[in-house]
Coordinates of C-alpha atoms in Angstrom, one line a residue:
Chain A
X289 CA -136.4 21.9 -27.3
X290 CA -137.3 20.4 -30.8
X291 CA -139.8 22.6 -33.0
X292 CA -140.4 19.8 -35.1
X293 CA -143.8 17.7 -35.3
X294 CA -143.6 14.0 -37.4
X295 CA -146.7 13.4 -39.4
X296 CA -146.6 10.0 -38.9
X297 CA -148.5 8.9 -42.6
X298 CA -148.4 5.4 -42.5
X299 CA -150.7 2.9 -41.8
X300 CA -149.4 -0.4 -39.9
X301 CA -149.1 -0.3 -36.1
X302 CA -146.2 -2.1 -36.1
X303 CA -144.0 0.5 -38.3
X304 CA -146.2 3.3 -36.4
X305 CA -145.0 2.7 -32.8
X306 CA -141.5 1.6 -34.1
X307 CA -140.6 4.9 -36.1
X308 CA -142.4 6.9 -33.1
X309 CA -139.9 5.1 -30.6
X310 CA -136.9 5.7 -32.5
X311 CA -137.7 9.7 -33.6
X312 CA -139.4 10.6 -30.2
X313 CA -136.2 12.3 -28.7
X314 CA -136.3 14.6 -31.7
X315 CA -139.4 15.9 -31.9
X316 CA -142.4 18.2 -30.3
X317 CA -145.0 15.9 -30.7
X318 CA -145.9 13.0 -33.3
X319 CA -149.2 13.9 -35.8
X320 CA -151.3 10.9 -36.2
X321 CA -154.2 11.0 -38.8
X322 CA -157.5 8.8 -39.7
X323 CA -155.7 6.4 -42.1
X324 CA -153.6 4.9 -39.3
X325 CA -156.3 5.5 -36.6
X326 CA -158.8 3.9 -39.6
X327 CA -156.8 0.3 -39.5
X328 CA -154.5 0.4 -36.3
X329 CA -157.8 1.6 -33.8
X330 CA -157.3 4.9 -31.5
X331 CA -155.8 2.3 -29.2
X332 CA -152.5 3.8 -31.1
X333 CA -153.1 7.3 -30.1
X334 CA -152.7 5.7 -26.3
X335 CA -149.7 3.6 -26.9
X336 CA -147.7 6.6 -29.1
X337 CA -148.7 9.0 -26.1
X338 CA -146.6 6.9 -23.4
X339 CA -143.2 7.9 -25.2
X340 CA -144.6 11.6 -27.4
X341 CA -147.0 14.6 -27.2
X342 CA -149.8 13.2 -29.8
X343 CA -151.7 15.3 -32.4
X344 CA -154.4 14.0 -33.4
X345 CA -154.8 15.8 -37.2
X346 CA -158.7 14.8 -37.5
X347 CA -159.9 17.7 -39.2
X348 CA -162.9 18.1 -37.2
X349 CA -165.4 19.4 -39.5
X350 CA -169.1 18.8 -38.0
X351 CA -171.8 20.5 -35.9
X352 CA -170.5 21.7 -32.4
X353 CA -172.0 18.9 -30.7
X354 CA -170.4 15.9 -32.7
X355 CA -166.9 17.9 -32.4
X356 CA -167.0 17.7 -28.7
X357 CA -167.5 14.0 -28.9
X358 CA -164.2 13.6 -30.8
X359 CA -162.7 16.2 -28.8
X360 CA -163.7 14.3 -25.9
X361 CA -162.7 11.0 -27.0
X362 CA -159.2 11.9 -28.6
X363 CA -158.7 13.3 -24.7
X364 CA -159.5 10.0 -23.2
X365 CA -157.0 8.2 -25.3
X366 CA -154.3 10.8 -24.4
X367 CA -153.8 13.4 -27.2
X368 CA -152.1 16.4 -26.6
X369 CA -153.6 18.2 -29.3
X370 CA -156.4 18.0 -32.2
X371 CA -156.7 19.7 -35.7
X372 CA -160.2 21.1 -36.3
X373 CA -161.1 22.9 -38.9
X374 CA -162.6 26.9 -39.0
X375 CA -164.3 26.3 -42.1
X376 CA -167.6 25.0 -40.2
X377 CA -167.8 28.4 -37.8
X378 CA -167.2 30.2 -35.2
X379 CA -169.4 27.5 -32.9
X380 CA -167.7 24.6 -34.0
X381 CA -164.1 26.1 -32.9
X382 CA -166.1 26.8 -29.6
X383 CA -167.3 23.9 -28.8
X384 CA -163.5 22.3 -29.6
X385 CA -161.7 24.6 -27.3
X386 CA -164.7 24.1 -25.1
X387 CA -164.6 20.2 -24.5
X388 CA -160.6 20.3 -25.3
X389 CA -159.9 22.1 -21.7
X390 CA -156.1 21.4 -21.3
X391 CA -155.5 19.9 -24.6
X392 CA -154.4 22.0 -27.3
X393 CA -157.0 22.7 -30.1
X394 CA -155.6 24.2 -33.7
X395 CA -157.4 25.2 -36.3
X396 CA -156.8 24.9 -40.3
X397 CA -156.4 28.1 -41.5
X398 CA -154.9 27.6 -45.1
X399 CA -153.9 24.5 -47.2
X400 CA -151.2 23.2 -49.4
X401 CA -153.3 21.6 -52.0
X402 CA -154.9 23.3 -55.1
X403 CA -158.4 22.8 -54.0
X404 CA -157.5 25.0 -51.0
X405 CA -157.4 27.7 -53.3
X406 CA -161.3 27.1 -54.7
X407 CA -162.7 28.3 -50.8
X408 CA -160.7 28.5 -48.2
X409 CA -157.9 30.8 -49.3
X410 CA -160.4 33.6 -49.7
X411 CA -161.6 33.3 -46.0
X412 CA -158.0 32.2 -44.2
X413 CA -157.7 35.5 -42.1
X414 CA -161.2 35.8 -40.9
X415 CA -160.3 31.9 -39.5
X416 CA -157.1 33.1 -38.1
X417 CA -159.5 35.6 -36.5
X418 CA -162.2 33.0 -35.1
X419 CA -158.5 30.7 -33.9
X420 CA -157.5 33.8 -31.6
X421 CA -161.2 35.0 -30.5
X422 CA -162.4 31.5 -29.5
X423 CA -158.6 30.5 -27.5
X424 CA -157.2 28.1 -29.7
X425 CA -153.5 27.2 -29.5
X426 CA -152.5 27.8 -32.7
X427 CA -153.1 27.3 -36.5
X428 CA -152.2 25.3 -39.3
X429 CA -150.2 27.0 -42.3
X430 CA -148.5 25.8 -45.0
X431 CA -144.7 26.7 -45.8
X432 CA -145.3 26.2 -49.4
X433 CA -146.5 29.7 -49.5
X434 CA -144.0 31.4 -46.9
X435 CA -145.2 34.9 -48.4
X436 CA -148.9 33.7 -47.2
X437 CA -147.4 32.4 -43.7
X438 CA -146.0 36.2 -43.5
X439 CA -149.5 38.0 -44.0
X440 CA -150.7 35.2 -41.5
X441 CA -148.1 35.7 -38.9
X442 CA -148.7 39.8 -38.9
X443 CA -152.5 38.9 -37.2
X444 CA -151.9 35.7 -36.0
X445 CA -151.4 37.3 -32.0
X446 CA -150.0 34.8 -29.9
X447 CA -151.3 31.5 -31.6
X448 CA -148.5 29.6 -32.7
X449 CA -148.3 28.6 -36.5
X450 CA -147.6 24.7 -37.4
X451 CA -146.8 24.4 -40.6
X452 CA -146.7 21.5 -42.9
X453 CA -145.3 21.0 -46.3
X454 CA -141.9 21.0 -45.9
X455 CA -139.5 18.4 -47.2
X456 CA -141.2 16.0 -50.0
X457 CA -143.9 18.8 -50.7
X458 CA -141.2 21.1 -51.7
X459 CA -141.2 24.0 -48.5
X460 CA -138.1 24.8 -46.8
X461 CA -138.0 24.9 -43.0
X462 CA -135.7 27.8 -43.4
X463 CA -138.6 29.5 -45.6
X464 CA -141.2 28.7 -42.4
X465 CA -139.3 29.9 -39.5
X466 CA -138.2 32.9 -41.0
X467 CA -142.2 33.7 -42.3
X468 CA -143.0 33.3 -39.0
X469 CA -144.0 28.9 -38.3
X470 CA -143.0 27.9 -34.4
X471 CA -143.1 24.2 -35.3
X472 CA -142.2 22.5 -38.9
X473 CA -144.1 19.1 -39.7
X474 CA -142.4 16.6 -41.5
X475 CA -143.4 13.4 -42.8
X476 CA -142.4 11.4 -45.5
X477 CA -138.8 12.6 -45.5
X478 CA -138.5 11.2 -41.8
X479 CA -140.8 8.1 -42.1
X480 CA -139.6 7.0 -45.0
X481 CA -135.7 8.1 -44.6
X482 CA -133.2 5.0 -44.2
X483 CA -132.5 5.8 -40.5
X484 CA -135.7 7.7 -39.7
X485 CA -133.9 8.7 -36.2
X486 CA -130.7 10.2 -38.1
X487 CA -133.3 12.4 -40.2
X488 CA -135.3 13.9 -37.7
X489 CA -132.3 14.6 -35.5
X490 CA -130.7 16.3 -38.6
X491 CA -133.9 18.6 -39.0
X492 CA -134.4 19.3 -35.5
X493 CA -130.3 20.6 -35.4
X494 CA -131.2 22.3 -38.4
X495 CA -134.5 24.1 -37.4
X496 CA -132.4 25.0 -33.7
X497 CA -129.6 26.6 -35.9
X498 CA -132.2 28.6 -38.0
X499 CA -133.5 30.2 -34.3
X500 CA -129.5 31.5 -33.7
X501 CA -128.9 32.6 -36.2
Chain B
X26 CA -188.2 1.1 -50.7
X27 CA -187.5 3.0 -47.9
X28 CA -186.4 6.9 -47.7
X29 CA -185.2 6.6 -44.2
X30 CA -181.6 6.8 -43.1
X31 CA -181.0 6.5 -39.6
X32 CA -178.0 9.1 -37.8
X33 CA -176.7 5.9 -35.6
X34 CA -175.1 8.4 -33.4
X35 CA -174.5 6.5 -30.2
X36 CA -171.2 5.6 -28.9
X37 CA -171.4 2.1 -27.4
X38 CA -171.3 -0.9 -29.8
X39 CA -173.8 -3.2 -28.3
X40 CA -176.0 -0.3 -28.6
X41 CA -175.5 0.3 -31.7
X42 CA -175.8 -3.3 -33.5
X43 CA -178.9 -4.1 -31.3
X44 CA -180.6 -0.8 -32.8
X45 CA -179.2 -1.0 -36.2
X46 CA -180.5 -5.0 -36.3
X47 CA -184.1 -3.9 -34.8
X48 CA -184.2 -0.9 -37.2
X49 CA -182.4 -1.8 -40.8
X50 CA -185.9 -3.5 -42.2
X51 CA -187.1 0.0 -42.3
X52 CA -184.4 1.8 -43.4
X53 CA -182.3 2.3 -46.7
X54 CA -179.4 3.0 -44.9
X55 CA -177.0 3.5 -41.6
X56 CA -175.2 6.6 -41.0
X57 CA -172.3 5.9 -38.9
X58 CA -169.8 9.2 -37.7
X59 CA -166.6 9.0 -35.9
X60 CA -167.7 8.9 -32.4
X61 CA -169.1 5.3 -32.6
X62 CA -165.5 4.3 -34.7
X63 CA -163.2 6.0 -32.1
X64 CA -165.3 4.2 -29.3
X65 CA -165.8 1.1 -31.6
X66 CA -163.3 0.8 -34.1
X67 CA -163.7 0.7 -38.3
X68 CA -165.2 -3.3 -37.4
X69 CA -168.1 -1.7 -36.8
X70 CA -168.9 -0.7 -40.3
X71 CA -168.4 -4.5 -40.8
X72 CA -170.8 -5.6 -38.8
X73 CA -173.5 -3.2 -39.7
X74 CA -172.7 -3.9 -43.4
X75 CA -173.6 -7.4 -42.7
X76 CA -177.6 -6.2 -42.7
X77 CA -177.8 -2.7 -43.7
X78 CA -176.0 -0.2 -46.0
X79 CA -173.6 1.7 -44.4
X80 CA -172.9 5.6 -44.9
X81 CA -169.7 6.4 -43.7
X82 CA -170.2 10.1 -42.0
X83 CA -166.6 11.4 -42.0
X84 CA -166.8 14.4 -43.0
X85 CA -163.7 14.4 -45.1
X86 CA -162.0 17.5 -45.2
X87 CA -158.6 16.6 -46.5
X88 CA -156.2 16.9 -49.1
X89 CA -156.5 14.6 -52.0
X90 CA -154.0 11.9 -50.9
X91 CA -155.3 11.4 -47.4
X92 CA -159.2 11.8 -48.7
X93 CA -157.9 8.8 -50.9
X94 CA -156.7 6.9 -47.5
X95 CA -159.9 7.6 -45.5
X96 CA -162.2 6.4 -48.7
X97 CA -160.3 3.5 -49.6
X98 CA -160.5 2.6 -45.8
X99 CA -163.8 2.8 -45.6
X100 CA -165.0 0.9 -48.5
X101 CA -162.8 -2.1 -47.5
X102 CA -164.7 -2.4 -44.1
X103 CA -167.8 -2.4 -46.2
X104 CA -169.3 0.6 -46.5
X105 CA -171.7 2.2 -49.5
X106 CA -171.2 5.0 -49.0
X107 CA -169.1 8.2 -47.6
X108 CA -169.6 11.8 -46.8
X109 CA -167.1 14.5 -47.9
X110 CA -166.6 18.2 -47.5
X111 CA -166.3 20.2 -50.7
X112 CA -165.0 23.1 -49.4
X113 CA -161.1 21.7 -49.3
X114 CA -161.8 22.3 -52.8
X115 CA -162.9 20.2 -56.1
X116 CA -159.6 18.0 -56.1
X117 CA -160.2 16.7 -53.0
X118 CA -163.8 15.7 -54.2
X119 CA -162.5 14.5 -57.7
X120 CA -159.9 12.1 -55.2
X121 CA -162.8 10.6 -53.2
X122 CA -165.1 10.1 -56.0
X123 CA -162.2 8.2 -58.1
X124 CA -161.2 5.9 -55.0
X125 CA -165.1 5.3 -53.9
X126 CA -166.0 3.4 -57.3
X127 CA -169.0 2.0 -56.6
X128 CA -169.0 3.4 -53.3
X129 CA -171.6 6.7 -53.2
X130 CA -169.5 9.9 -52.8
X131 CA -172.1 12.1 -50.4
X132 CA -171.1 16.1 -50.2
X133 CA -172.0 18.6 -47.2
X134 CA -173.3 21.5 -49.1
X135 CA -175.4 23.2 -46.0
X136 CA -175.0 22.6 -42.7
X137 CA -178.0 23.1 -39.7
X138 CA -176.2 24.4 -37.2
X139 CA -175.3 28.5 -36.9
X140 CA -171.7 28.5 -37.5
X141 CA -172.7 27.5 -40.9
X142 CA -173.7 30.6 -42.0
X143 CA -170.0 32.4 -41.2
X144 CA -168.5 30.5 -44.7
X145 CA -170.1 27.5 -46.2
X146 CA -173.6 29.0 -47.0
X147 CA -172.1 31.8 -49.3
X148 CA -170.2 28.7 -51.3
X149 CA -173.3 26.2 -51.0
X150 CA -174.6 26.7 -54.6
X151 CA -171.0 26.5 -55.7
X152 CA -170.3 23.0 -54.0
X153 CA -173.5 21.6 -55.4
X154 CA -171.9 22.5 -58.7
X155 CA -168.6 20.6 -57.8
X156 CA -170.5 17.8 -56.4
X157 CA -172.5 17.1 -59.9
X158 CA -169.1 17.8 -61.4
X159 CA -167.4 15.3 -60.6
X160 CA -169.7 12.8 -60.4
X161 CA -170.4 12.3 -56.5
X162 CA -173.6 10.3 -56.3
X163 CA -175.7 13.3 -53.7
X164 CA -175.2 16.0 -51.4
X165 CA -176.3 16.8 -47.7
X166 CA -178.3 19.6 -47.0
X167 CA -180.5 20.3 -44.3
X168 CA -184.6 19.6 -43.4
X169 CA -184.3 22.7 -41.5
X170 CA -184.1 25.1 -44.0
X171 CA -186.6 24.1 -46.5
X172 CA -186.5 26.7 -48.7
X173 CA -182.4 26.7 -49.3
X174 CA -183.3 23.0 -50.2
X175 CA -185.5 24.0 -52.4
X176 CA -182.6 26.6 -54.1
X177 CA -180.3 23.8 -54.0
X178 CA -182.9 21.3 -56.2
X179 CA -182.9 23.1 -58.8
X180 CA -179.5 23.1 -59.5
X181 CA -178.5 19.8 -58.3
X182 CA -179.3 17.8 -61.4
X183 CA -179.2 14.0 -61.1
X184 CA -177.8 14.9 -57.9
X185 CA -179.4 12.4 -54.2
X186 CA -180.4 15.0 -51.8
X187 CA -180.1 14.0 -48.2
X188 CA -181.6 15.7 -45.7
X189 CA -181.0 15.3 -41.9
X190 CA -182.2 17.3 -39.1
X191 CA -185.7 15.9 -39.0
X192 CA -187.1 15.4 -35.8
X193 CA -185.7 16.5 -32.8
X194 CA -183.4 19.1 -34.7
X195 CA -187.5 20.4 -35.4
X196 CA -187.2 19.7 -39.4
X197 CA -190.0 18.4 -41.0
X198 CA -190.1 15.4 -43.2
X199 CA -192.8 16.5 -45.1
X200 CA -191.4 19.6 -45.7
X201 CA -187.8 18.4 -47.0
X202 CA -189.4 15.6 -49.4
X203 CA -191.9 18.5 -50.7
X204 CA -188.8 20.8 -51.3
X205 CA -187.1 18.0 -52.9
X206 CA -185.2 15.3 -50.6
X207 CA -184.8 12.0 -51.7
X208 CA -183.8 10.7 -48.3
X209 CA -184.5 12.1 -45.0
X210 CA -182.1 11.0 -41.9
X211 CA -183.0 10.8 -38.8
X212 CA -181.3 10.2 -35.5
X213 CA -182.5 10.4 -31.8
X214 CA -186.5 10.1 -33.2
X215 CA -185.1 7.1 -34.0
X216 CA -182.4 5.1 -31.5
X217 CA -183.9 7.6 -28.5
X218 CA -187.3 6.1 -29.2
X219 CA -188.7 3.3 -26.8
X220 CA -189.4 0.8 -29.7
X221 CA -186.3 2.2 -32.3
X222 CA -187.9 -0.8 -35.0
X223 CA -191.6 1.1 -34.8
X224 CA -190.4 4.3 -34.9
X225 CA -188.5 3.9 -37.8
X226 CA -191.2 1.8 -39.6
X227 CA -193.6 5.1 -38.6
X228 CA -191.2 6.8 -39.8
X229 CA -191.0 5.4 -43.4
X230 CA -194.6 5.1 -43.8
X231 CA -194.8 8.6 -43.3
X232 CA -192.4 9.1 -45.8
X233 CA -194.0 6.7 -48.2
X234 CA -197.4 8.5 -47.6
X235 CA -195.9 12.4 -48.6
X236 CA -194.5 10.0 -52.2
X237 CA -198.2 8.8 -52.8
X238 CA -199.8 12.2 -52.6

């Protein structure tokens, strides 16, 4: 069972549904954002969902009642999952889980950017906190900082940690795993490899030889 | 000039051209959120941009290089404007406002609903700073809390303050332009109403009256 997630960060349907086809048997699930939703319509949440678990990484950030409208609709077009963020509170998480029912809700706990450092940082356990008090699946954490992904893991209870950054952004799935991350998300170095299908096979074998060892 | 933004927060196009069309000659702008896109598509900022300004209410709460995707999205559908969330941190602010040129950068400082209090009101005064910064064009913060607007006025320099939750949210527009709003938005007041174009022409003469005092 592949622990590895595709952020699929391009924005034409046509190279969209065609790398999701051919890396599908490879991964967890496929990550799609608002740049591709943006020009291709949510119609391509639908149409990756036929052949892959979908993400939808929407960073939810609004008032409880305009997250359960996205909630709702990324259901209807047959996500498996949504990124919200904790940032917003406690209620807004609620509400997600809430509408979500059997899809799987996870919440941004830390990011890999510099910026992340200016707020969020400061406040990334008590939103690992409001992830496991309000049911979500799991969290989002980068493995850029695997010592961070450690502290995260220790209170982290049974949420399991996705976590970007590795590959072009400089983590190491190695790194992730052994800090603690259940799924690795990759994007440019599959989407943009010469045989995307060869590369994410390669990092799923590589992930599932990390767990044996 | 009008002071009126209208919150077009219904889901179903029809709807939402008919109202915007009825209401735009009293408004100085449409807000439009992700709800109506998902149900809609990104054409729908089109179309409204054809007779009124369009605020794109996203919410972005990304890192730089996908804030630059969402931005530079929007404005090619037409948009003038977009909100952002500050508290992803002053580089992903600094990316929007580069990629918006003459687009208006808007940045959530407060929220109106509770969960706002668990993180983003201890940073509001902090985000205002980042917002005049790096040059966004104004800042959200809410009706409902007139004297944090009033707080957030006297350090918001050349800063646009937009205030929703007037109305049903039980904000009052005479309060928020007294403690310093330059626009007030409004939503189901407005597109709830029986006659949306008189409501919203109230509405603005209201507003015009508080000016003229």
């Amino acid at each position: 069972m592949s622990r590895l997630i595709l952020a699929l960060d391009v924005l034409e349907r046509e190279k969209a549904i065609d790398i999701a086809k051919k890396t599908a048997p490879y991964l967890h699930a496929i990550k799609v954002g608002w740049p591709l939703v943006m020009n291709a319509g949510m119609e391509i949440v639908r149409e990756i969902s036929q052949f892959s678990r979908v993400i939808c990484d929407f960073k939810v950030a609004d008032i409880p009642n305009t997250t359960r409208l996205i909630v709702r609709s990324a259901k209807k077009y047959g996500a498996s999952g949504i990124i919200v963020h904790s940032f917003v509170g406690r209620d807004s998480v609620r509400a997600a889980v809430e509408e979500a029912g059997e899809m799987d809700v996870f919440v941004v706990t830390e990011m890999s950017h510099p910026g992340a450092l200016d707020f969020m940082q400061k406040h990334a356990e008590e939103m690992v906190k409001i992830a496991r008090d309000e049911g979500a699946r799991g969290i989002i954490a980068p493995a850029t900082r695997p010592e961070r992904l450690r502290e995260i893991r220790k209170i982290a209870g049974e949420l399991l940690i996705l976590s970007p950054g590795v590959g072009a952004q400089g983590g190491k799935a190695r790194d992730a795993i052994e800090a603690g991350a259940d799924y690795i998300i990759v994007g440019r170095s599959i989407y943009n490899a010469e045989n995307p299908a060869l590369a994410a096979k390669e990092l799923t074998e590589e992930i599932m030889g990390l767990e044996n060892q």
